[in-house]
Short mmCIF file of C-alpha atoms in Angstrom, two decimals:
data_model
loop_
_atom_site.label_atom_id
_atom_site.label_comp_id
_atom_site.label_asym_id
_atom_site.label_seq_id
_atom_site.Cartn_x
_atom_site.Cartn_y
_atom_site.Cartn_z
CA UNK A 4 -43.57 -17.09 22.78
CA UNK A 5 -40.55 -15.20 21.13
CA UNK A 6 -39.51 -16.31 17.89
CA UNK A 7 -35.73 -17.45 17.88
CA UNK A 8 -33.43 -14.63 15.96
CA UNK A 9 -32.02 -15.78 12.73
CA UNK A 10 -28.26 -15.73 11.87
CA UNK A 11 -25.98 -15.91 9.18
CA UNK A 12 -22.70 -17.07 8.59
CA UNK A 13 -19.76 -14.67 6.85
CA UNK A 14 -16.37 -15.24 5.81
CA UNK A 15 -14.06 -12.95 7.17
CA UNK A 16 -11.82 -12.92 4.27
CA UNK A 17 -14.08 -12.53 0.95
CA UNK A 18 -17.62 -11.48 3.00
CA UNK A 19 -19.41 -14.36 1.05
CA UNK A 20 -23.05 -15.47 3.40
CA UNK A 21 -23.59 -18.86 4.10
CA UNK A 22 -27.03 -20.64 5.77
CA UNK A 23 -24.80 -22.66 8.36
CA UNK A 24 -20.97 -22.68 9.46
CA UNK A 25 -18.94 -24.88 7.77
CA UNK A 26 -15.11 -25.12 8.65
CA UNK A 27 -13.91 -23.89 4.97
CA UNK A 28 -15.06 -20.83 3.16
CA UNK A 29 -16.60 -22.56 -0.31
CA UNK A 30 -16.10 -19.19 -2.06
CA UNK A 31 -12.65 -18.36 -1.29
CA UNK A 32 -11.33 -21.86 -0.05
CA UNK A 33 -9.83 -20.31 3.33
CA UNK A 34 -9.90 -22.56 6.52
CA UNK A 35 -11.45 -21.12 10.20
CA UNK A 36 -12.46 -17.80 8.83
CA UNK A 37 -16.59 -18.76 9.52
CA UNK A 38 -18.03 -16.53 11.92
CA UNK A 39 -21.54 -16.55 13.24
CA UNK A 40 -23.58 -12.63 12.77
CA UNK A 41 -27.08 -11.93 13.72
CA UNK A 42 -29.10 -11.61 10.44
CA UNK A 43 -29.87 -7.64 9.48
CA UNK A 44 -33.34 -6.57 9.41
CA UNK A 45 -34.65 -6.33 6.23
CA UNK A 46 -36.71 -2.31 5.42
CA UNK A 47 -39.87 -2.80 4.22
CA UNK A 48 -40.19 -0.49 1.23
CA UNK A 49 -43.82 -0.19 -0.76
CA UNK A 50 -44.42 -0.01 -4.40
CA UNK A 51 -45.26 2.63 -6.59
CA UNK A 52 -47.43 2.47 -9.15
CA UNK A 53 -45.94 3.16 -12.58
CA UNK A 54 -41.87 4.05 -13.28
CA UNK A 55 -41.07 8.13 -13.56
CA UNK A 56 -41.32 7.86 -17.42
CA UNK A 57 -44.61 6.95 -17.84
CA UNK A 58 -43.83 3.25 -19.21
CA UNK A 59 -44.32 -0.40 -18.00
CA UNK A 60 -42.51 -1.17 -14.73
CA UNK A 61 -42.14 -0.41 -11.10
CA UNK A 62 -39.99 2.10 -8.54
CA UNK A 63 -39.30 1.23 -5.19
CA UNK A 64 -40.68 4.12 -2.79
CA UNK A 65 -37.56 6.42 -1.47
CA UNK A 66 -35.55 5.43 -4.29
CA UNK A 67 -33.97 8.51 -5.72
CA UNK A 68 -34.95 10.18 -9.20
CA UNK A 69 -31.75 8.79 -10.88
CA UNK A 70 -32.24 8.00 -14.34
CA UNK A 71 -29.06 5.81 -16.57
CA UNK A 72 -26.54 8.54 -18.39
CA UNK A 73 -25.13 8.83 -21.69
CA UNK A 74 -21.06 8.06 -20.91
CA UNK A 75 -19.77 11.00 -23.97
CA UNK A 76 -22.07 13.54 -22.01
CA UNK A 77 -20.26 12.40 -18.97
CA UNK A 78 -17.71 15.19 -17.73
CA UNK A 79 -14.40 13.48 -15.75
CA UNK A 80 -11.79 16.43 -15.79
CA UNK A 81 -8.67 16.69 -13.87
CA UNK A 82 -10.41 19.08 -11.87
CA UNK A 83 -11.73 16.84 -9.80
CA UNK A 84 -9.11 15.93 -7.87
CA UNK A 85 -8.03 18.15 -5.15
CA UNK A 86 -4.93 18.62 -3.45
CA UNK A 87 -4.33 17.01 0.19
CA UNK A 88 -1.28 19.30 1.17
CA UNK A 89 1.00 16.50 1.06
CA UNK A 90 2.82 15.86 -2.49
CA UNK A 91 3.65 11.96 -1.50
CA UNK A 92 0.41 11.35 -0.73
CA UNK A 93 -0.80 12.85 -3.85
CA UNK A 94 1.39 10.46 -5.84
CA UNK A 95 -0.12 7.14 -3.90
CA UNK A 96 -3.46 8.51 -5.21
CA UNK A 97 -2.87 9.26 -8.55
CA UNK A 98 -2.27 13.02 -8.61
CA UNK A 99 -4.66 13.82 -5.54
CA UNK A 100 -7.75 13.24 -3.74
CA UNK A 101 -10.73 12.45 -6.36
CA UNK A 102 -14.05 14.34 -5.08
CA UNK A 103 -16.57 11.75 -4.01
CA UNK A 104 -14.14 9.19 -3.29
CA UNK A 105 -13.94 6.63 -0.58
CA UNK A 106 -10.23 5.88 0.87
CA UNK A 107 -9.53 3.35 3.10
CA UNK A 108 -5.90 3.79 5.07
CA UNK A 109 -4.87 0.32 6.78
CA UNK A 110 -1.97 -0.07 8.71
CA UNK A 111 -1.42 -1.26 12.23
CA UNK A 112 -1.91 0.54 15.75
CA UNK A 113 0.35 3.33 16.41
CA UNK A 114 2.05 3.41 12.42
CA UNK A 115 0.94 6.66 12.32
CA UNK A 116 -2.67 6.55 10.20
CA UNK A 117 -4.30 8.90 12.41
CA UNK A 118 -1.11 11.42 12.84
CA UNK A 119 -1.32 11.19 8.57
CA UNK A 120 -4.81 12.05 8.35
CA UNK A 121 -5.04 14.68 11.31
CA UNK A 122 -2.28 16.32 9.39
CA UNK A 123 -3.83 16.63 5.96
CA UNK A 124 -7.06 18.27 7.88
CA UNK A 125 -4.42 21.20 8.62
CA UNK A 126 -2.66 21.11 5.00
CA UNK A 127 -5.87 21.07 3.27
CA UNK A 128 -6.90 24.62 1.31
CA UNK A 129 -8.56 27.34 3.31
CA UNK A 130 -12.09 26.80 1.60
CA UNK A 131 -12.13 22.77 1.86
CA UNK A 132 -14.19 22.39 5.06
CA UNK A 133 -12.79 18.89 6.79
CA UNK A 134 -14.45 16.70 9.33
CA UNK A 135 -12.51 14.44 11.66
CA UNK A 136 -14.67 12.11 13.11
CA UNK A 137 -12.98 9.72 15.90
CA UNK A 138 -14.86 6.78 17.73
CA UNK A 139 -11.34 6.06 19.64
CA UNK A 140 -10.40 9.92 21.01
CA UNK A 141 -12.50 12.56 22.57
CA UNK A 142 -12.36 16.16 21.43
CA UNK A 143 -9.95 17.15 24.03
CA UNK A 144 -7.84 14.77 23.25
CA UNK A 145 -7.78 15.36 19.54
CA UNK A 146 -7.02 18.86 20.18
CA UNK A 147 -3.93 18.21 22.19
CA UNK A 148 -2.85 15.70 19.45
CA UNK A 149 -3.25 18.86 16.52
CA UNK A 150 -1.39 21.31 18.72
CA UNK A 151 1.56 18.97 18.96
CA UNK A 152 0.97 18.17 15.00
CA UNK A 153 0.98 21.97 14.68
CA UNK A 154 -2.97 22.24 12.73
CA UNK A 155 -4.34 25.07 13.14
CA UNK A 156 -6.97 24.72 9.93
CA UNK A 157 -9.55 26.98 10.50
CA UNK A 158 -12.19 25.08 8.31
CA UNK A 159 -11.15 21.95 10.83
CA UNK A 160 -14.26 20.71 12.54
CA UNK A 161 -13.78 17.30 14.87
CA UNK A 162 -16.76 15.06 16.50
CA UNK A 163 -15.86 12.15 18.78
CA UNK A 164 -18.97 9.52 17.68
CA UNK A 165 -19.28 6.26 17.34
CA UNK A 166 -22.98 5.90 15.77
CA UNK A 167 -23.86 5.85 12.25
CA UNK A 168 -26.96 7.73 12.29
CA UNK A 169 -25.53 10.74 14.44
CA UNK A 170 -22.58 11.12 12.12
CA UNK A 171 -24.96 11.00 9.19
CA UNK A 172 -26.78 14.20 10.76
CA UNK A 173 -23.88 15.89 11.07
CA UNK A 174 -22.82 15.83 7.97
CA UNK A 175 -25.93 17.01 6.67
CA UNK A 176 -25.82 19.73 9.15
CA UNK A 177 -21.99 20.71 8.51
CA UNK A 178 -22.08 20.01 4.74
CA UNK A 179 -17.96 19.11 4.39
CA UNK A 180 -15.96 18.84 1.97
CA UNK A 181 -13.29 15.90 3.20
CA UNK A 182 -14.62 13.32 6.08
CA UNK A 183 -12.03 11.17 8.13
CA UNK A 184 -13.68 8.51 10.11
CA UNK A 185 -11.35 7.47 12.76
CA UNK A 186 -11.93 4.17 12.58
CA UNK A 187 -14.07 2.39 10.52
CA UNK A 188 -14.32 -0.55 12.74
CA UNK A 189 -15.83 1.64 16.02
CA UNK A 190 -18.46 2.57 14.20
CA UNK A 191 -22.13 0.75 14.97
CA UNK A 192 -25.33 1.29 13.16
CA UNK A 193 -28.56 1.10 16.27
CA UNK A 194 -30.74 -0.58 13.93
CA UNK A 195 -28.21 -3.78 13.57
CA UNK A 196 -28.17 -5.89 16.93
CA UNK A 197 -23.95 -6.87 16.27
CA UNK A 198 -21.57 -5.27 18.29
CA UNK A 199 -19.14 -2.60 17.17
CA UNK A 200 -16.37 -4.06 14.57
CA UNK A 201 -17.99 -7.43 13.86
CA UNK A 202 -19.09 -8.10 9.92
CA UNK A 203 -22.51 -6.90 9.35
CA UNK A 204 -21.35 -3.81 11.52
CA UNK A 205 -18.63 -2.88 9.46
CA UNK A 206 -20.21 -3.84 6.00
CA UNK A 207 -23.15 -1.88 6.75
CA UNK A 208 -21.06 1.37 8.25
CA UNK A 209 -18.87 1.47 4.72
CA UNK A 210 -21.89 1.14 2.45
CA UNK A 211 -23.46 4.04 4.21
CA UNK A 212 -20.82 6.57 3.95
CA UNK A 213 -20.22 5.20 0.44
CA UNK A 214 -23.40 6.34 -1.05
CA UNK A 215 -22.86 9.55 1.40
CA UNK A 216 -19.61 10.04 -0.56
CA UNK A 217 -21.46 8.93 -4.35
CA UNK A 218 -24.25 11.12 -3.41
CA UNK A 219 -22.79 14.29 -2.02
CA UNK A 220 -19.48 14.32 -3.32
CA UNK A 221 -17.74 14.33 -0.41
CA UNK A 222 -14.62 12.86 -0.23
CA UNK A 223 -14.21 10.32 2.79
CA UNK A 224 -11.41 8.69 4.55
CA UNK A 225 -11.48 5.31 6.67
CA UNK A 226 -9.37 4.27 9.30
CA UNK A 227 -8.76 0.55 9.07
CA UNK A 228 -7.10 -1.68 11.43
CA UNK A 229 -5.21 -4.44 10.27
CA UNK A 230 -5.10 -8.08 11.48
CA UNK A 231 -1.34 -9.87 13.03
CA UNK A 232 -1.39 -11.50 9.00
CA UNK A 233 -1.20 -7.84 7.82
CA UNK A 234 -4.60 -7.56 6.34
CA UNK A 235 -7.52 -5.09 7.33
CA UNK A 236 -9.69 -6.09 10.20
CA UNK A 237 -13.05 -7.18 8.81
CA UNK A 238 -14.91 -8.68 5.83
CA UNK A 239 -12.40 -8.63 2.51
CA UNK A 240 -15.58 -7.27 0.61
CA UNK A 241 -14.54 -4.08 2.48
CA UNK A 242 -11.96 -3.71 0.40
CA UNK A 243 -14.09 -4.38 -2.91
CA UNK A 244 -16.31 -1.77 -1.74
CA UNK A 245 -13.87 1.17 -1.42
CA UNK A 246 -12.27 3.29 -4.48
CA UNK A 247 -8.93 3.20 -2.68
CA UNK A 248 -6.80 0.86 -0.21
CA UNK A 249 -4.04 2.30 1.18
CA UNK A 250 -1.50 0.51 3.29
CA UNK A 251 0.78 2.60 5.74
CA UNK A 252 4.09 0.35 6.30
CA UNK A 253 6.92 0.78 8.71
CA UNK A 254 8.36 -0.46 12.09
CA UNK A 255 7.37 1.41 15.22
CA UNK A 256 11.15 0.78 16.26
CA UNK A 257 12.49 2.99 13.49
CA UNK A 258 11.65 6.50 11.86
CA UNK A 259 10.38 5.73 8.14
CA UNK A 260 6.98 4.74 7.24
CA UNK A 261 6.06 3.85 3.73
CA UNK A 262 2.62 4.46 2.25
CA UNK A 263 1.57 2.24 -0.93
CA UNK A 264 -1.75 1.55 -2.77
CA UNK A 265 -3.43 -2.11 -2.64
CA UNK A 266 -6.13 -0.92 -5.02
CA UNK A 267 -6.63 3.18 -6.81
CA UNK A 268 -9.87 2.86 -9.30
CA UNK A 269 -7.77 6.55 -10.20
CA UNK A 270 -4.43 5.84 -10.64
CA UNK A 271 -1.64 3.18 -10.35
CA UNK A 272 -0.76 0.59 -7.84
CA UNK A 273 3.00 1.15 -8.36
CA UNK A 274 3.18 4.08 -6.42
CA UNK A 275 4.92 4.58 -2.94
CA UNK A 276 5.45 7.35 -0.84
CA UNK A 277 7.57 7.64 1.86
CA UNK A 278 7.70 9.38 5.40
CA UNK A 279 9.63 10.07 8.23
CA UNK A 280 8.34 10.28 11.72
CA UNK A 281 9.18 13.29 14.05
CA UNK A 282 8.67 15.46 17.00
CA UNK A 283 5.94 17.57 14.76
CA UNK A 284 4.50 14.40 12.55
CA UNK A 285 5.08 12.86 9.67
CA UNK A 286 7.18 14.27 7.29
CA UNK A 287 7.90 13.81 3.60
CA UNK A 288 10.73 12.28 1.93
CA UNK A 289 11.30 13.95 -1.34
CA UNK A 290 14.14 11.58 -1.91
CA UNK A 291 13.88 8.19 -0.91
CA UNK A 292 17.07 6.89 -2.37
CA UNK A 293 19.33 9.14 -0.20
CA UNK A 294 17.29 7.52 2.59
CA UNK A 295 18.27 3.77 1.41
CA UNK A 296 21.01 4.16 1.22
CA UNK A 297 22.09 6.43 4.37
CA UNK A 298 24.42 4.20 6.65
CA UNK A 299 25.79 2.01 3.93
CA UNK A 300 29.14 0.16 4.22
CA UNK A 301 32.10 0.89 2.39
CA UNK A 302 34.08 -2.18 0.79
CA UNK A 303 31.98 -4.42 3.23
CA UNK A 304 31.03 -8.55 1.43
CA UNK A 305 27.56 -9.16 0.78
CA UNK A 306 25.72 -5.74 -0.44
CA UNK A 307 24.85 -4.48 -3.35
CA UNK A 308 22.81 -1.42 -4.86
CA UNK A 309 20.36 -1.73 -7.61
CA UNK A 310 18.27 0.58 -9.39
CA UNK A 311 14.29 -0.29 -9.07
CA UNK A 312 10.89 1.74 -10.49
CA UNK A 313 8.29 2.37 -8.48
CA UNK A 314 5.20 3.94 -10.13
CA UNK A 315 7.13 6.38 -12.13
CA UNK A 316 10.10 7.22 -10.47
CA UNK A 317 13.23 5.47 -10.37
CA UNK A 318 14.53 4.71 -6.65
CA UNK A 319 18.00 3.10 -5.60
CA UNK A 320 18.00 0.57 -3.17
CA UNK A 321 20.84 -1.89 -0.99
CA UNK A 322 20.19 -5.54 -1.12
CA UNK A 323 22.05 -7.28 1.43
CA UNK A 324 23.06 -10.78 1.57
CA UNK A 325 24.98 -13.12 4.43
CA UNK A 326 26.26 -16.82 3.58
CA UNK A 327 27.61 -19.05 6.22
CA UNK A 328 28.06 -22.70 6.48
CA UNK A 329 25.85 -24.63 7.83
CA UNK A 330 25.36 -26.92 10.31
CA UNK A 331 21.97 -28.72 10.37
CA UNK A 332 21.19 -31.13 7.61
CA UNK A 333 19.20 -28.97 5.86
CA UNK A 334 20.27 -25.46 5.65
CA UNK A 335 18.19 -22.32 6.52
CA UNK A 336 17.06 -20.11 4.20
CA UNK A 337 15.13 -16.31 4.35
CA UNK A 338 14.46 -13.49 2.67
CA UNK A 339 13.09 -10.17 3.57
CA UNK A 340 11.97 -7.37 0.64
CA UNK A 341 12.03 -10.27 -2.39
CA UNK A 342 9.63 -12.99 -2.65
CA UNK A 343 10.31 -16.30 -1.28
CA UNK A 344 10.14 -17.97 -4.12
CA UNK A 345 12.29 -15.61 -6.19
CA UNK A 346 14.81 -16.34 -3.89
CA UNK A 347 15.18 -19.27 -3.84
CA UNK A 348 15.42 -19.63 -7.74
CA UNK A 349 18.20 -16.96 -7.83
CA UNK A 350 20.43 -18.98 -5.60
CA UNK A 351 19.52 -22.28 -7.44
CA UNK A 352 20.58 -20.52 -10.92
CA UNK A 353 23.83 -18.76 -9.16
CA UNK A 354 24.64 -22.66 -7.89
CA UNK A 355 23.79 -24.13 -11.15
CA UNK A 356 24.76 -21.65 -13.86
CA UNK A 357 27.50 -19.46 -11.67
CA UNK A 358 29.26 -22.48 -10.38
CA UNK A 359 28.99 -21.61 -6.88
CA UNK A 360 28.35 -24.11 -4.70
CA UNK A 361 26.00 -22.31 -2.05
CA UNK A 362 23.71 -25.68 -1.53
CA UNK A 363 25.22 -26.56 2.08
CA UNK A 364 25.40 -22.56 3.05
CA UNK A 365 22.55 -21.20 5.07
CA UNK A 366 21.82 -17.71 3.14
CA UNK A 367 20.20 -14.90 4.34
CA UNK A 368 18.71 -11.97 2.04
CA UNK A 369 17.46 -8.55 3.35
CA UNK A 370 16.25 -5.11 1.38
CA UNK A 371 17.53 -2.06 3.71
CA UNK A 372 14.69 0.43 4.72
CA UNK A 373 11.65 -2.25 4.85
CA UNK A 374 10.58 -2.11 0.87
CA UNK A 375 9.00 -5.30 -0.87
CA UNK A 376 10.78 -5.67 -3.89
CA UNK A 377 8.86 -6.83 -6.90
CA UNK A 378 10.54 -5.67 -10.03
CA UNK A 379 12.72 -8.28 -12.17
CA UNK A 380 15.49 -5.65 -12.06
CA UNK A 381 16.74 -6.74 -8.93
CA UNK A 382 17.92 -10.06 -10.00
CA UNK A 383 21.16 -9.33 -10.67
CA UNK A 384 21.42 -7.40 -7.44
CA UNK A 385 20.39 -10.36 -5.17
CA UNK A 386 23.45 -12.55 -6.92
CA UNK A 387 25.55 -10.47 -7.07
CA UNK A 388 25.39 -9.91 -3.31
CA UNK A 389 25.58 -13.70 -2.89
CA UNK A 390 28.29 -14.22 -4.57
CA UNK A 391 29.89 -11.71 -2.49
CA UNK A 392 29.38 -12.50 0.72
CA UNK A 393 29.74 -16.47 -0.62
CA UNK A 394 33.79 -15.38 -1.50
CA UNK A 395 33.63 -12.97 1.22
CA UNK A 396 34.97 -10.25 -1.41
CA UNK A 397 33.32 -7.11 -1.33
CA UNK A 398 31.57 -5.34 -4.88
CA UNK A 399 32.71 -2.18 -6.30
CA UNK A 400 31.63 0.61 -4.05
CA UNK A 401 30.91 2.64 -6.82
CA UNK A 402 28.85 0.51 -9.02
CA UNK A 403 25.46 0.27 -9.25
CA UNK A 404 23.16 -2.81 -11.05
CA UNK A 405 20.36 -4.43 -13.15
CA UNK A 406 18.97 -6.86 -14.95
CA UNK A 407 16.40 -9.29 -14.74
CA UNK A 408 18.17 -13.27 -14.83
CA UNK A 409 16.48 -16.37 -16.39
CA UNK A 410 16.77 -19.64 -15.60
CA UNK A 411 19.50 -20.61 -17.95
CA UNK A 412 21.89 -17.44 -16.45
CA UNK A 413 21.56 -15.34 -18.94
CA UNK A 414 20.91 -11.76 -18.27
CA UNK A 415 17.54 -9.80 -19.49
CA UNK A 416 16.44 -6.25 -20.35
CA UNK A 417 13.85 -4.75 -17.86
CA UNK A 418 12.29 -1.55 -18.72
CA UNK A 419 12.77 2.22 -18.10
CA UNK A 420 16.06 1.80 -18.52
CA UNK A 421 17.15 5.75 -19.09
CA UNK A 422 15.53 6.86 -15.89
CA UNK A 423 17.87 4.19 -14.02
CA UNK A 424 20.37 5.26 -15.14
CA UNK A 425 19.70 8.97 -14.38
CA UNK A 426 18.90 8.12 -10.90
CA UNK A 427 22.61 6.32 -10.59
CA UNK A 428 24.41 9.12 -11.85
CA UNK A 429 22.47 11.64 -9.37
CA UNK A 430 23.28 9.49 -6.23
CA UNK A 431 27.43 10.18 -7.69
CA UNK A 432 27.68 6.52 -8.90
CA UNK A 433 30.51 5.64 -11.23
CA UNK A 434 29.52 2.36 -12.89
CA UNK A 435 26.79 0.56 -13.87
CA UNK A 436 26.53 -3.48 -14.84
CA UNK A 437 23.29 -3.75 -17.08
CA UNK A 438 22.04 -6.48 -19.98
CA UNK A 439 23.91 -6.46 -23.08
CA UNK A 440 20.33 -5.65 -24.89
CA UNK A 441 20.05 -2.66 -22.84
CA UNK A 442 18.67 0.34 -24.76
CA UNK A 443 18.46 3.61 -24.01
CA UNK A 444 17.75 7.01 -25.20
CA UNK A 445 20.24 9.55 -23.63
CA UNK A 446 24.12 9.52 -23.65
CA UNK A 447 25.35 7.57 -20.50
CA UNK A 448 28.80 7.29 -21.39
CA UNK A 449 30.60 10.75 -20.34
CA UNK A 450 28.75 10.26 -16.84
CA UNK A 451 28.86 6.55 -15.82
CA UNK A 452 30.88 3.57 -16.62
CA UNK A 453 28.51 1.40 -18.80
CA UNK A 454 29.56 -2.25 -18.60
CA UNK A 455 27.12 -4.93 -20.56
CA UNK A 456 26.90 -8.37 -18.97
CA UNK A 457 25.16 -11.38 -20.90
CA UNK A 458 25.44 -13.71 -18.05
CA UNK A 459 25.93 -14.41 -14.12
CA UNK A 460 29.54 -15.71 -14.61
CA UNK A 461 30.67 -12.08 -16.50
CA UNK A 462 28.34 -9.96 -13.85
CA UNK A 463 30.90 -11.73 -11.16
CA UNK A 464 33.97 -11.14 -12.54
CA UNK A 465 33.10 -7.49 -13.26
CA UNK A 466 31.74 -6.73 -10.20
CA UNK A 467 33.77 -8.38 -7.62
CA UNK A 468 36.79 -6.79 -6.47
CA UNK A 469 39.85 -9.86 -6.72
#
């Protein structure tokens, strides 16, 4: 008589096991994300006798001769990193690729994750041996896909595989230095009974090529897939397990993708890099504020350019607003690029504190060029282009803003405020409205127009031409 094959249950959000389904996730509180796994057959391993050092204690058999590290003996130099070829990638990283590091690109079908990644395999230095694995694309067809690209890497090897333990024998055999796995979520391991892509598959697939990546030192690059919510396809302990999560952003409609981290264990979050697509690939964009503000209107109500920081550079950006009566009871409000939320407190303080009365208007707020905004700085921005498409009066084409704006109206210092300000004067603006704290270090005042606001009311009258 067989005996009946055990299951578990796992959470598709946070990965958490449970003995039986239950319709909420008691770890992470998240409704309907329960699904039902066949339970992973457990190795038998044997004992030795006595631990490598002589004392009391046990060692698993197969487990290897690693013994605990003094952390000052440790060395961590810069010269671990590597360059990938492509300078905005290397600033989503932290500087570059770290050697032994696991990097997981999400984003959703045809963004452009495997163009990016096919790319670097080409841009990579001539004595970095790459691997492009792909369980979606057969040699042939990768090859057809680098001639269009333009690779021609000599060190480029490719293997279209879908099983764990073949791809684990190949990299013995090849000994590479970079590993793309194209995508994480067609990969299967033979001993696990799950289909291709479902939790225990995909869990089990990472935490192999993670200790292939701790051990060896090779640097490895997953392929995610993300969900319709945006988030990658699979167990959330997926992204726990990785050093890096990378998101790759953009419309398929239109040319510009933007690549940001979600986690670096090497670097900063902050960081963004930007891309357009073409005939021949991706291509950087060394200046993303000439992009933002390509196409903008002149003396038009209802936009305004303010000056944000992402990572470390300064970027400008258009914040566009449209008011309109309304006609329902209860009028509409969205925003795309600034948090709901925020939103919705900026146009209760410019009602409340900048005597606008924008309560029955149905407002709409956008950020050109698909960013999320998250910095304070672009407070002022968002009001100011309410207020001007509330009066239907357009701003001062040549004046740029920020400032973050509390509840009361008053008008806040944000920080880095001397890069802003470089970054306006570059893109030729004349004037700039900033908090009446503001301090800086260099000498604004022979290039731009420096006018200090302390509230919403005097950030109106000085921007909006009467």
């Amino acid at each position: 008589m067989m005996s009946k094959s055990k299951s578990v249950f796992f959470c598709t959000d946070c990965g958490n096991e449970f003995p039986k389904w239950s319709g909420q996730c008691a770890a992470c509180n998240a409704w309907n994300t329960i699904t039902e796994q066949p339970a992973m057959p457990k190795s038998k391993t044997k004992v030795a006798g006595k631990s490598r050092a002589g004392s009391a204690g046990i060692r698993l058999a197969g487990v290897s001769e690693r013994v605990p590290l003094k952390l000052k003996n440790l060395d961590a130099k810069s010269e671990l990193r590597f360059t990938t070829g492509l300078s905005e990638f290397d600033r989503v990283l932290g500087g570059g690729a770290v050697v032994g590091s696991l990097v997981l690109v999400g984003g959703s079908p045809g963004i452009g994750k495997s163009t990016l990644l096919l790319q670097i395999c080409g841009m990579l230095e001539s004595n970095t041996k790459a691997l492009y694995i792909s369980g979606e694309e057969s040699e042939r067809q990768i090859k057809m896909r680098a001639e269009r690209l333009g690779v021609k890497g000599d060190n480029v090897f490719v293997y279209s595989e879908t099983e764990l333990t073949e791809i684990l024998l190949a990299t013995e055999e090849l000994k590479p230095d970079v590993i793309i796995i194209d995508s994480i979520q067609t990969l299967y391991n033979p001993e696990l009974s799950t289909s291709p892509g479902s939790v225990g598959q995909v869990k089990d697939c990472t935490m192999s090529l993670l200790r292939l990546s701790k051990d060896t030192g090779v640097t490895v690059f997953l392929v995610g897939h993300v969900t319709k919510d945006g988030a990658i396809a699979g167990p959330k302990v997926l992204e726990h397990m990785v050093d890096c999560v990378l998101y790759f952003e953009g419309e398929r409609s239109m040319n510009y993708r933007i690549l940001r981290a979600a986690k670096n264990r090497f670097g900063s979050t902050n960081e963004i890099g930007v891309f357009e697509m073409q005939d021949r690939g991706l291509c950087e964009v060394l200046s993303p504020s000439e992009l933002l503000l390509s196409g903008r209107p002149h003396a038009a109500p209802g936009t305004c350019v303010t000056a944000l920081i992402e990572g470390t550079r300064p970027i400008l950006a258009e914040i566009q607003a449209l008011v309109s009566p309304s006609s329902a009871n209860m009028p509409r409000r969205n925003s795309n690029g600034i948090e709901y939320n925020r939103a919705m407190m900026l146009l209760a303080v410019l009602q409340q504190r900048g005597g606008l009365r924008i309560g029955g208007f149905d407002a709409y707020i956008n950020v050109i060029g698909g960013l999320s905004i998250d910095d304070p700085g672009a407070d002022l921005a968002t009001v100011l282009a309410l207020a001007s498409a509330y009066r239907d009066k357009p701003l001062r084409n040549d004046i740029a803003v920020f400032g973050e704006i509390g509840l009361t109206g008053e008008i806040r210092q944000v920080s880095q405020i001397s890069p802003r300000l470089t970054e306006i004067s570059r893109m030729g603006f004349k004037s700039c409205i900033l908090p009446l704290s503001a301090k800086y270090t260099k000498d604004f005042e022979n290039e731009l127009e420096i006018i200090r606001v302390k509230n919403i009311s005097e950030a109106i009258k000085a921007a909006i031409v009467e």
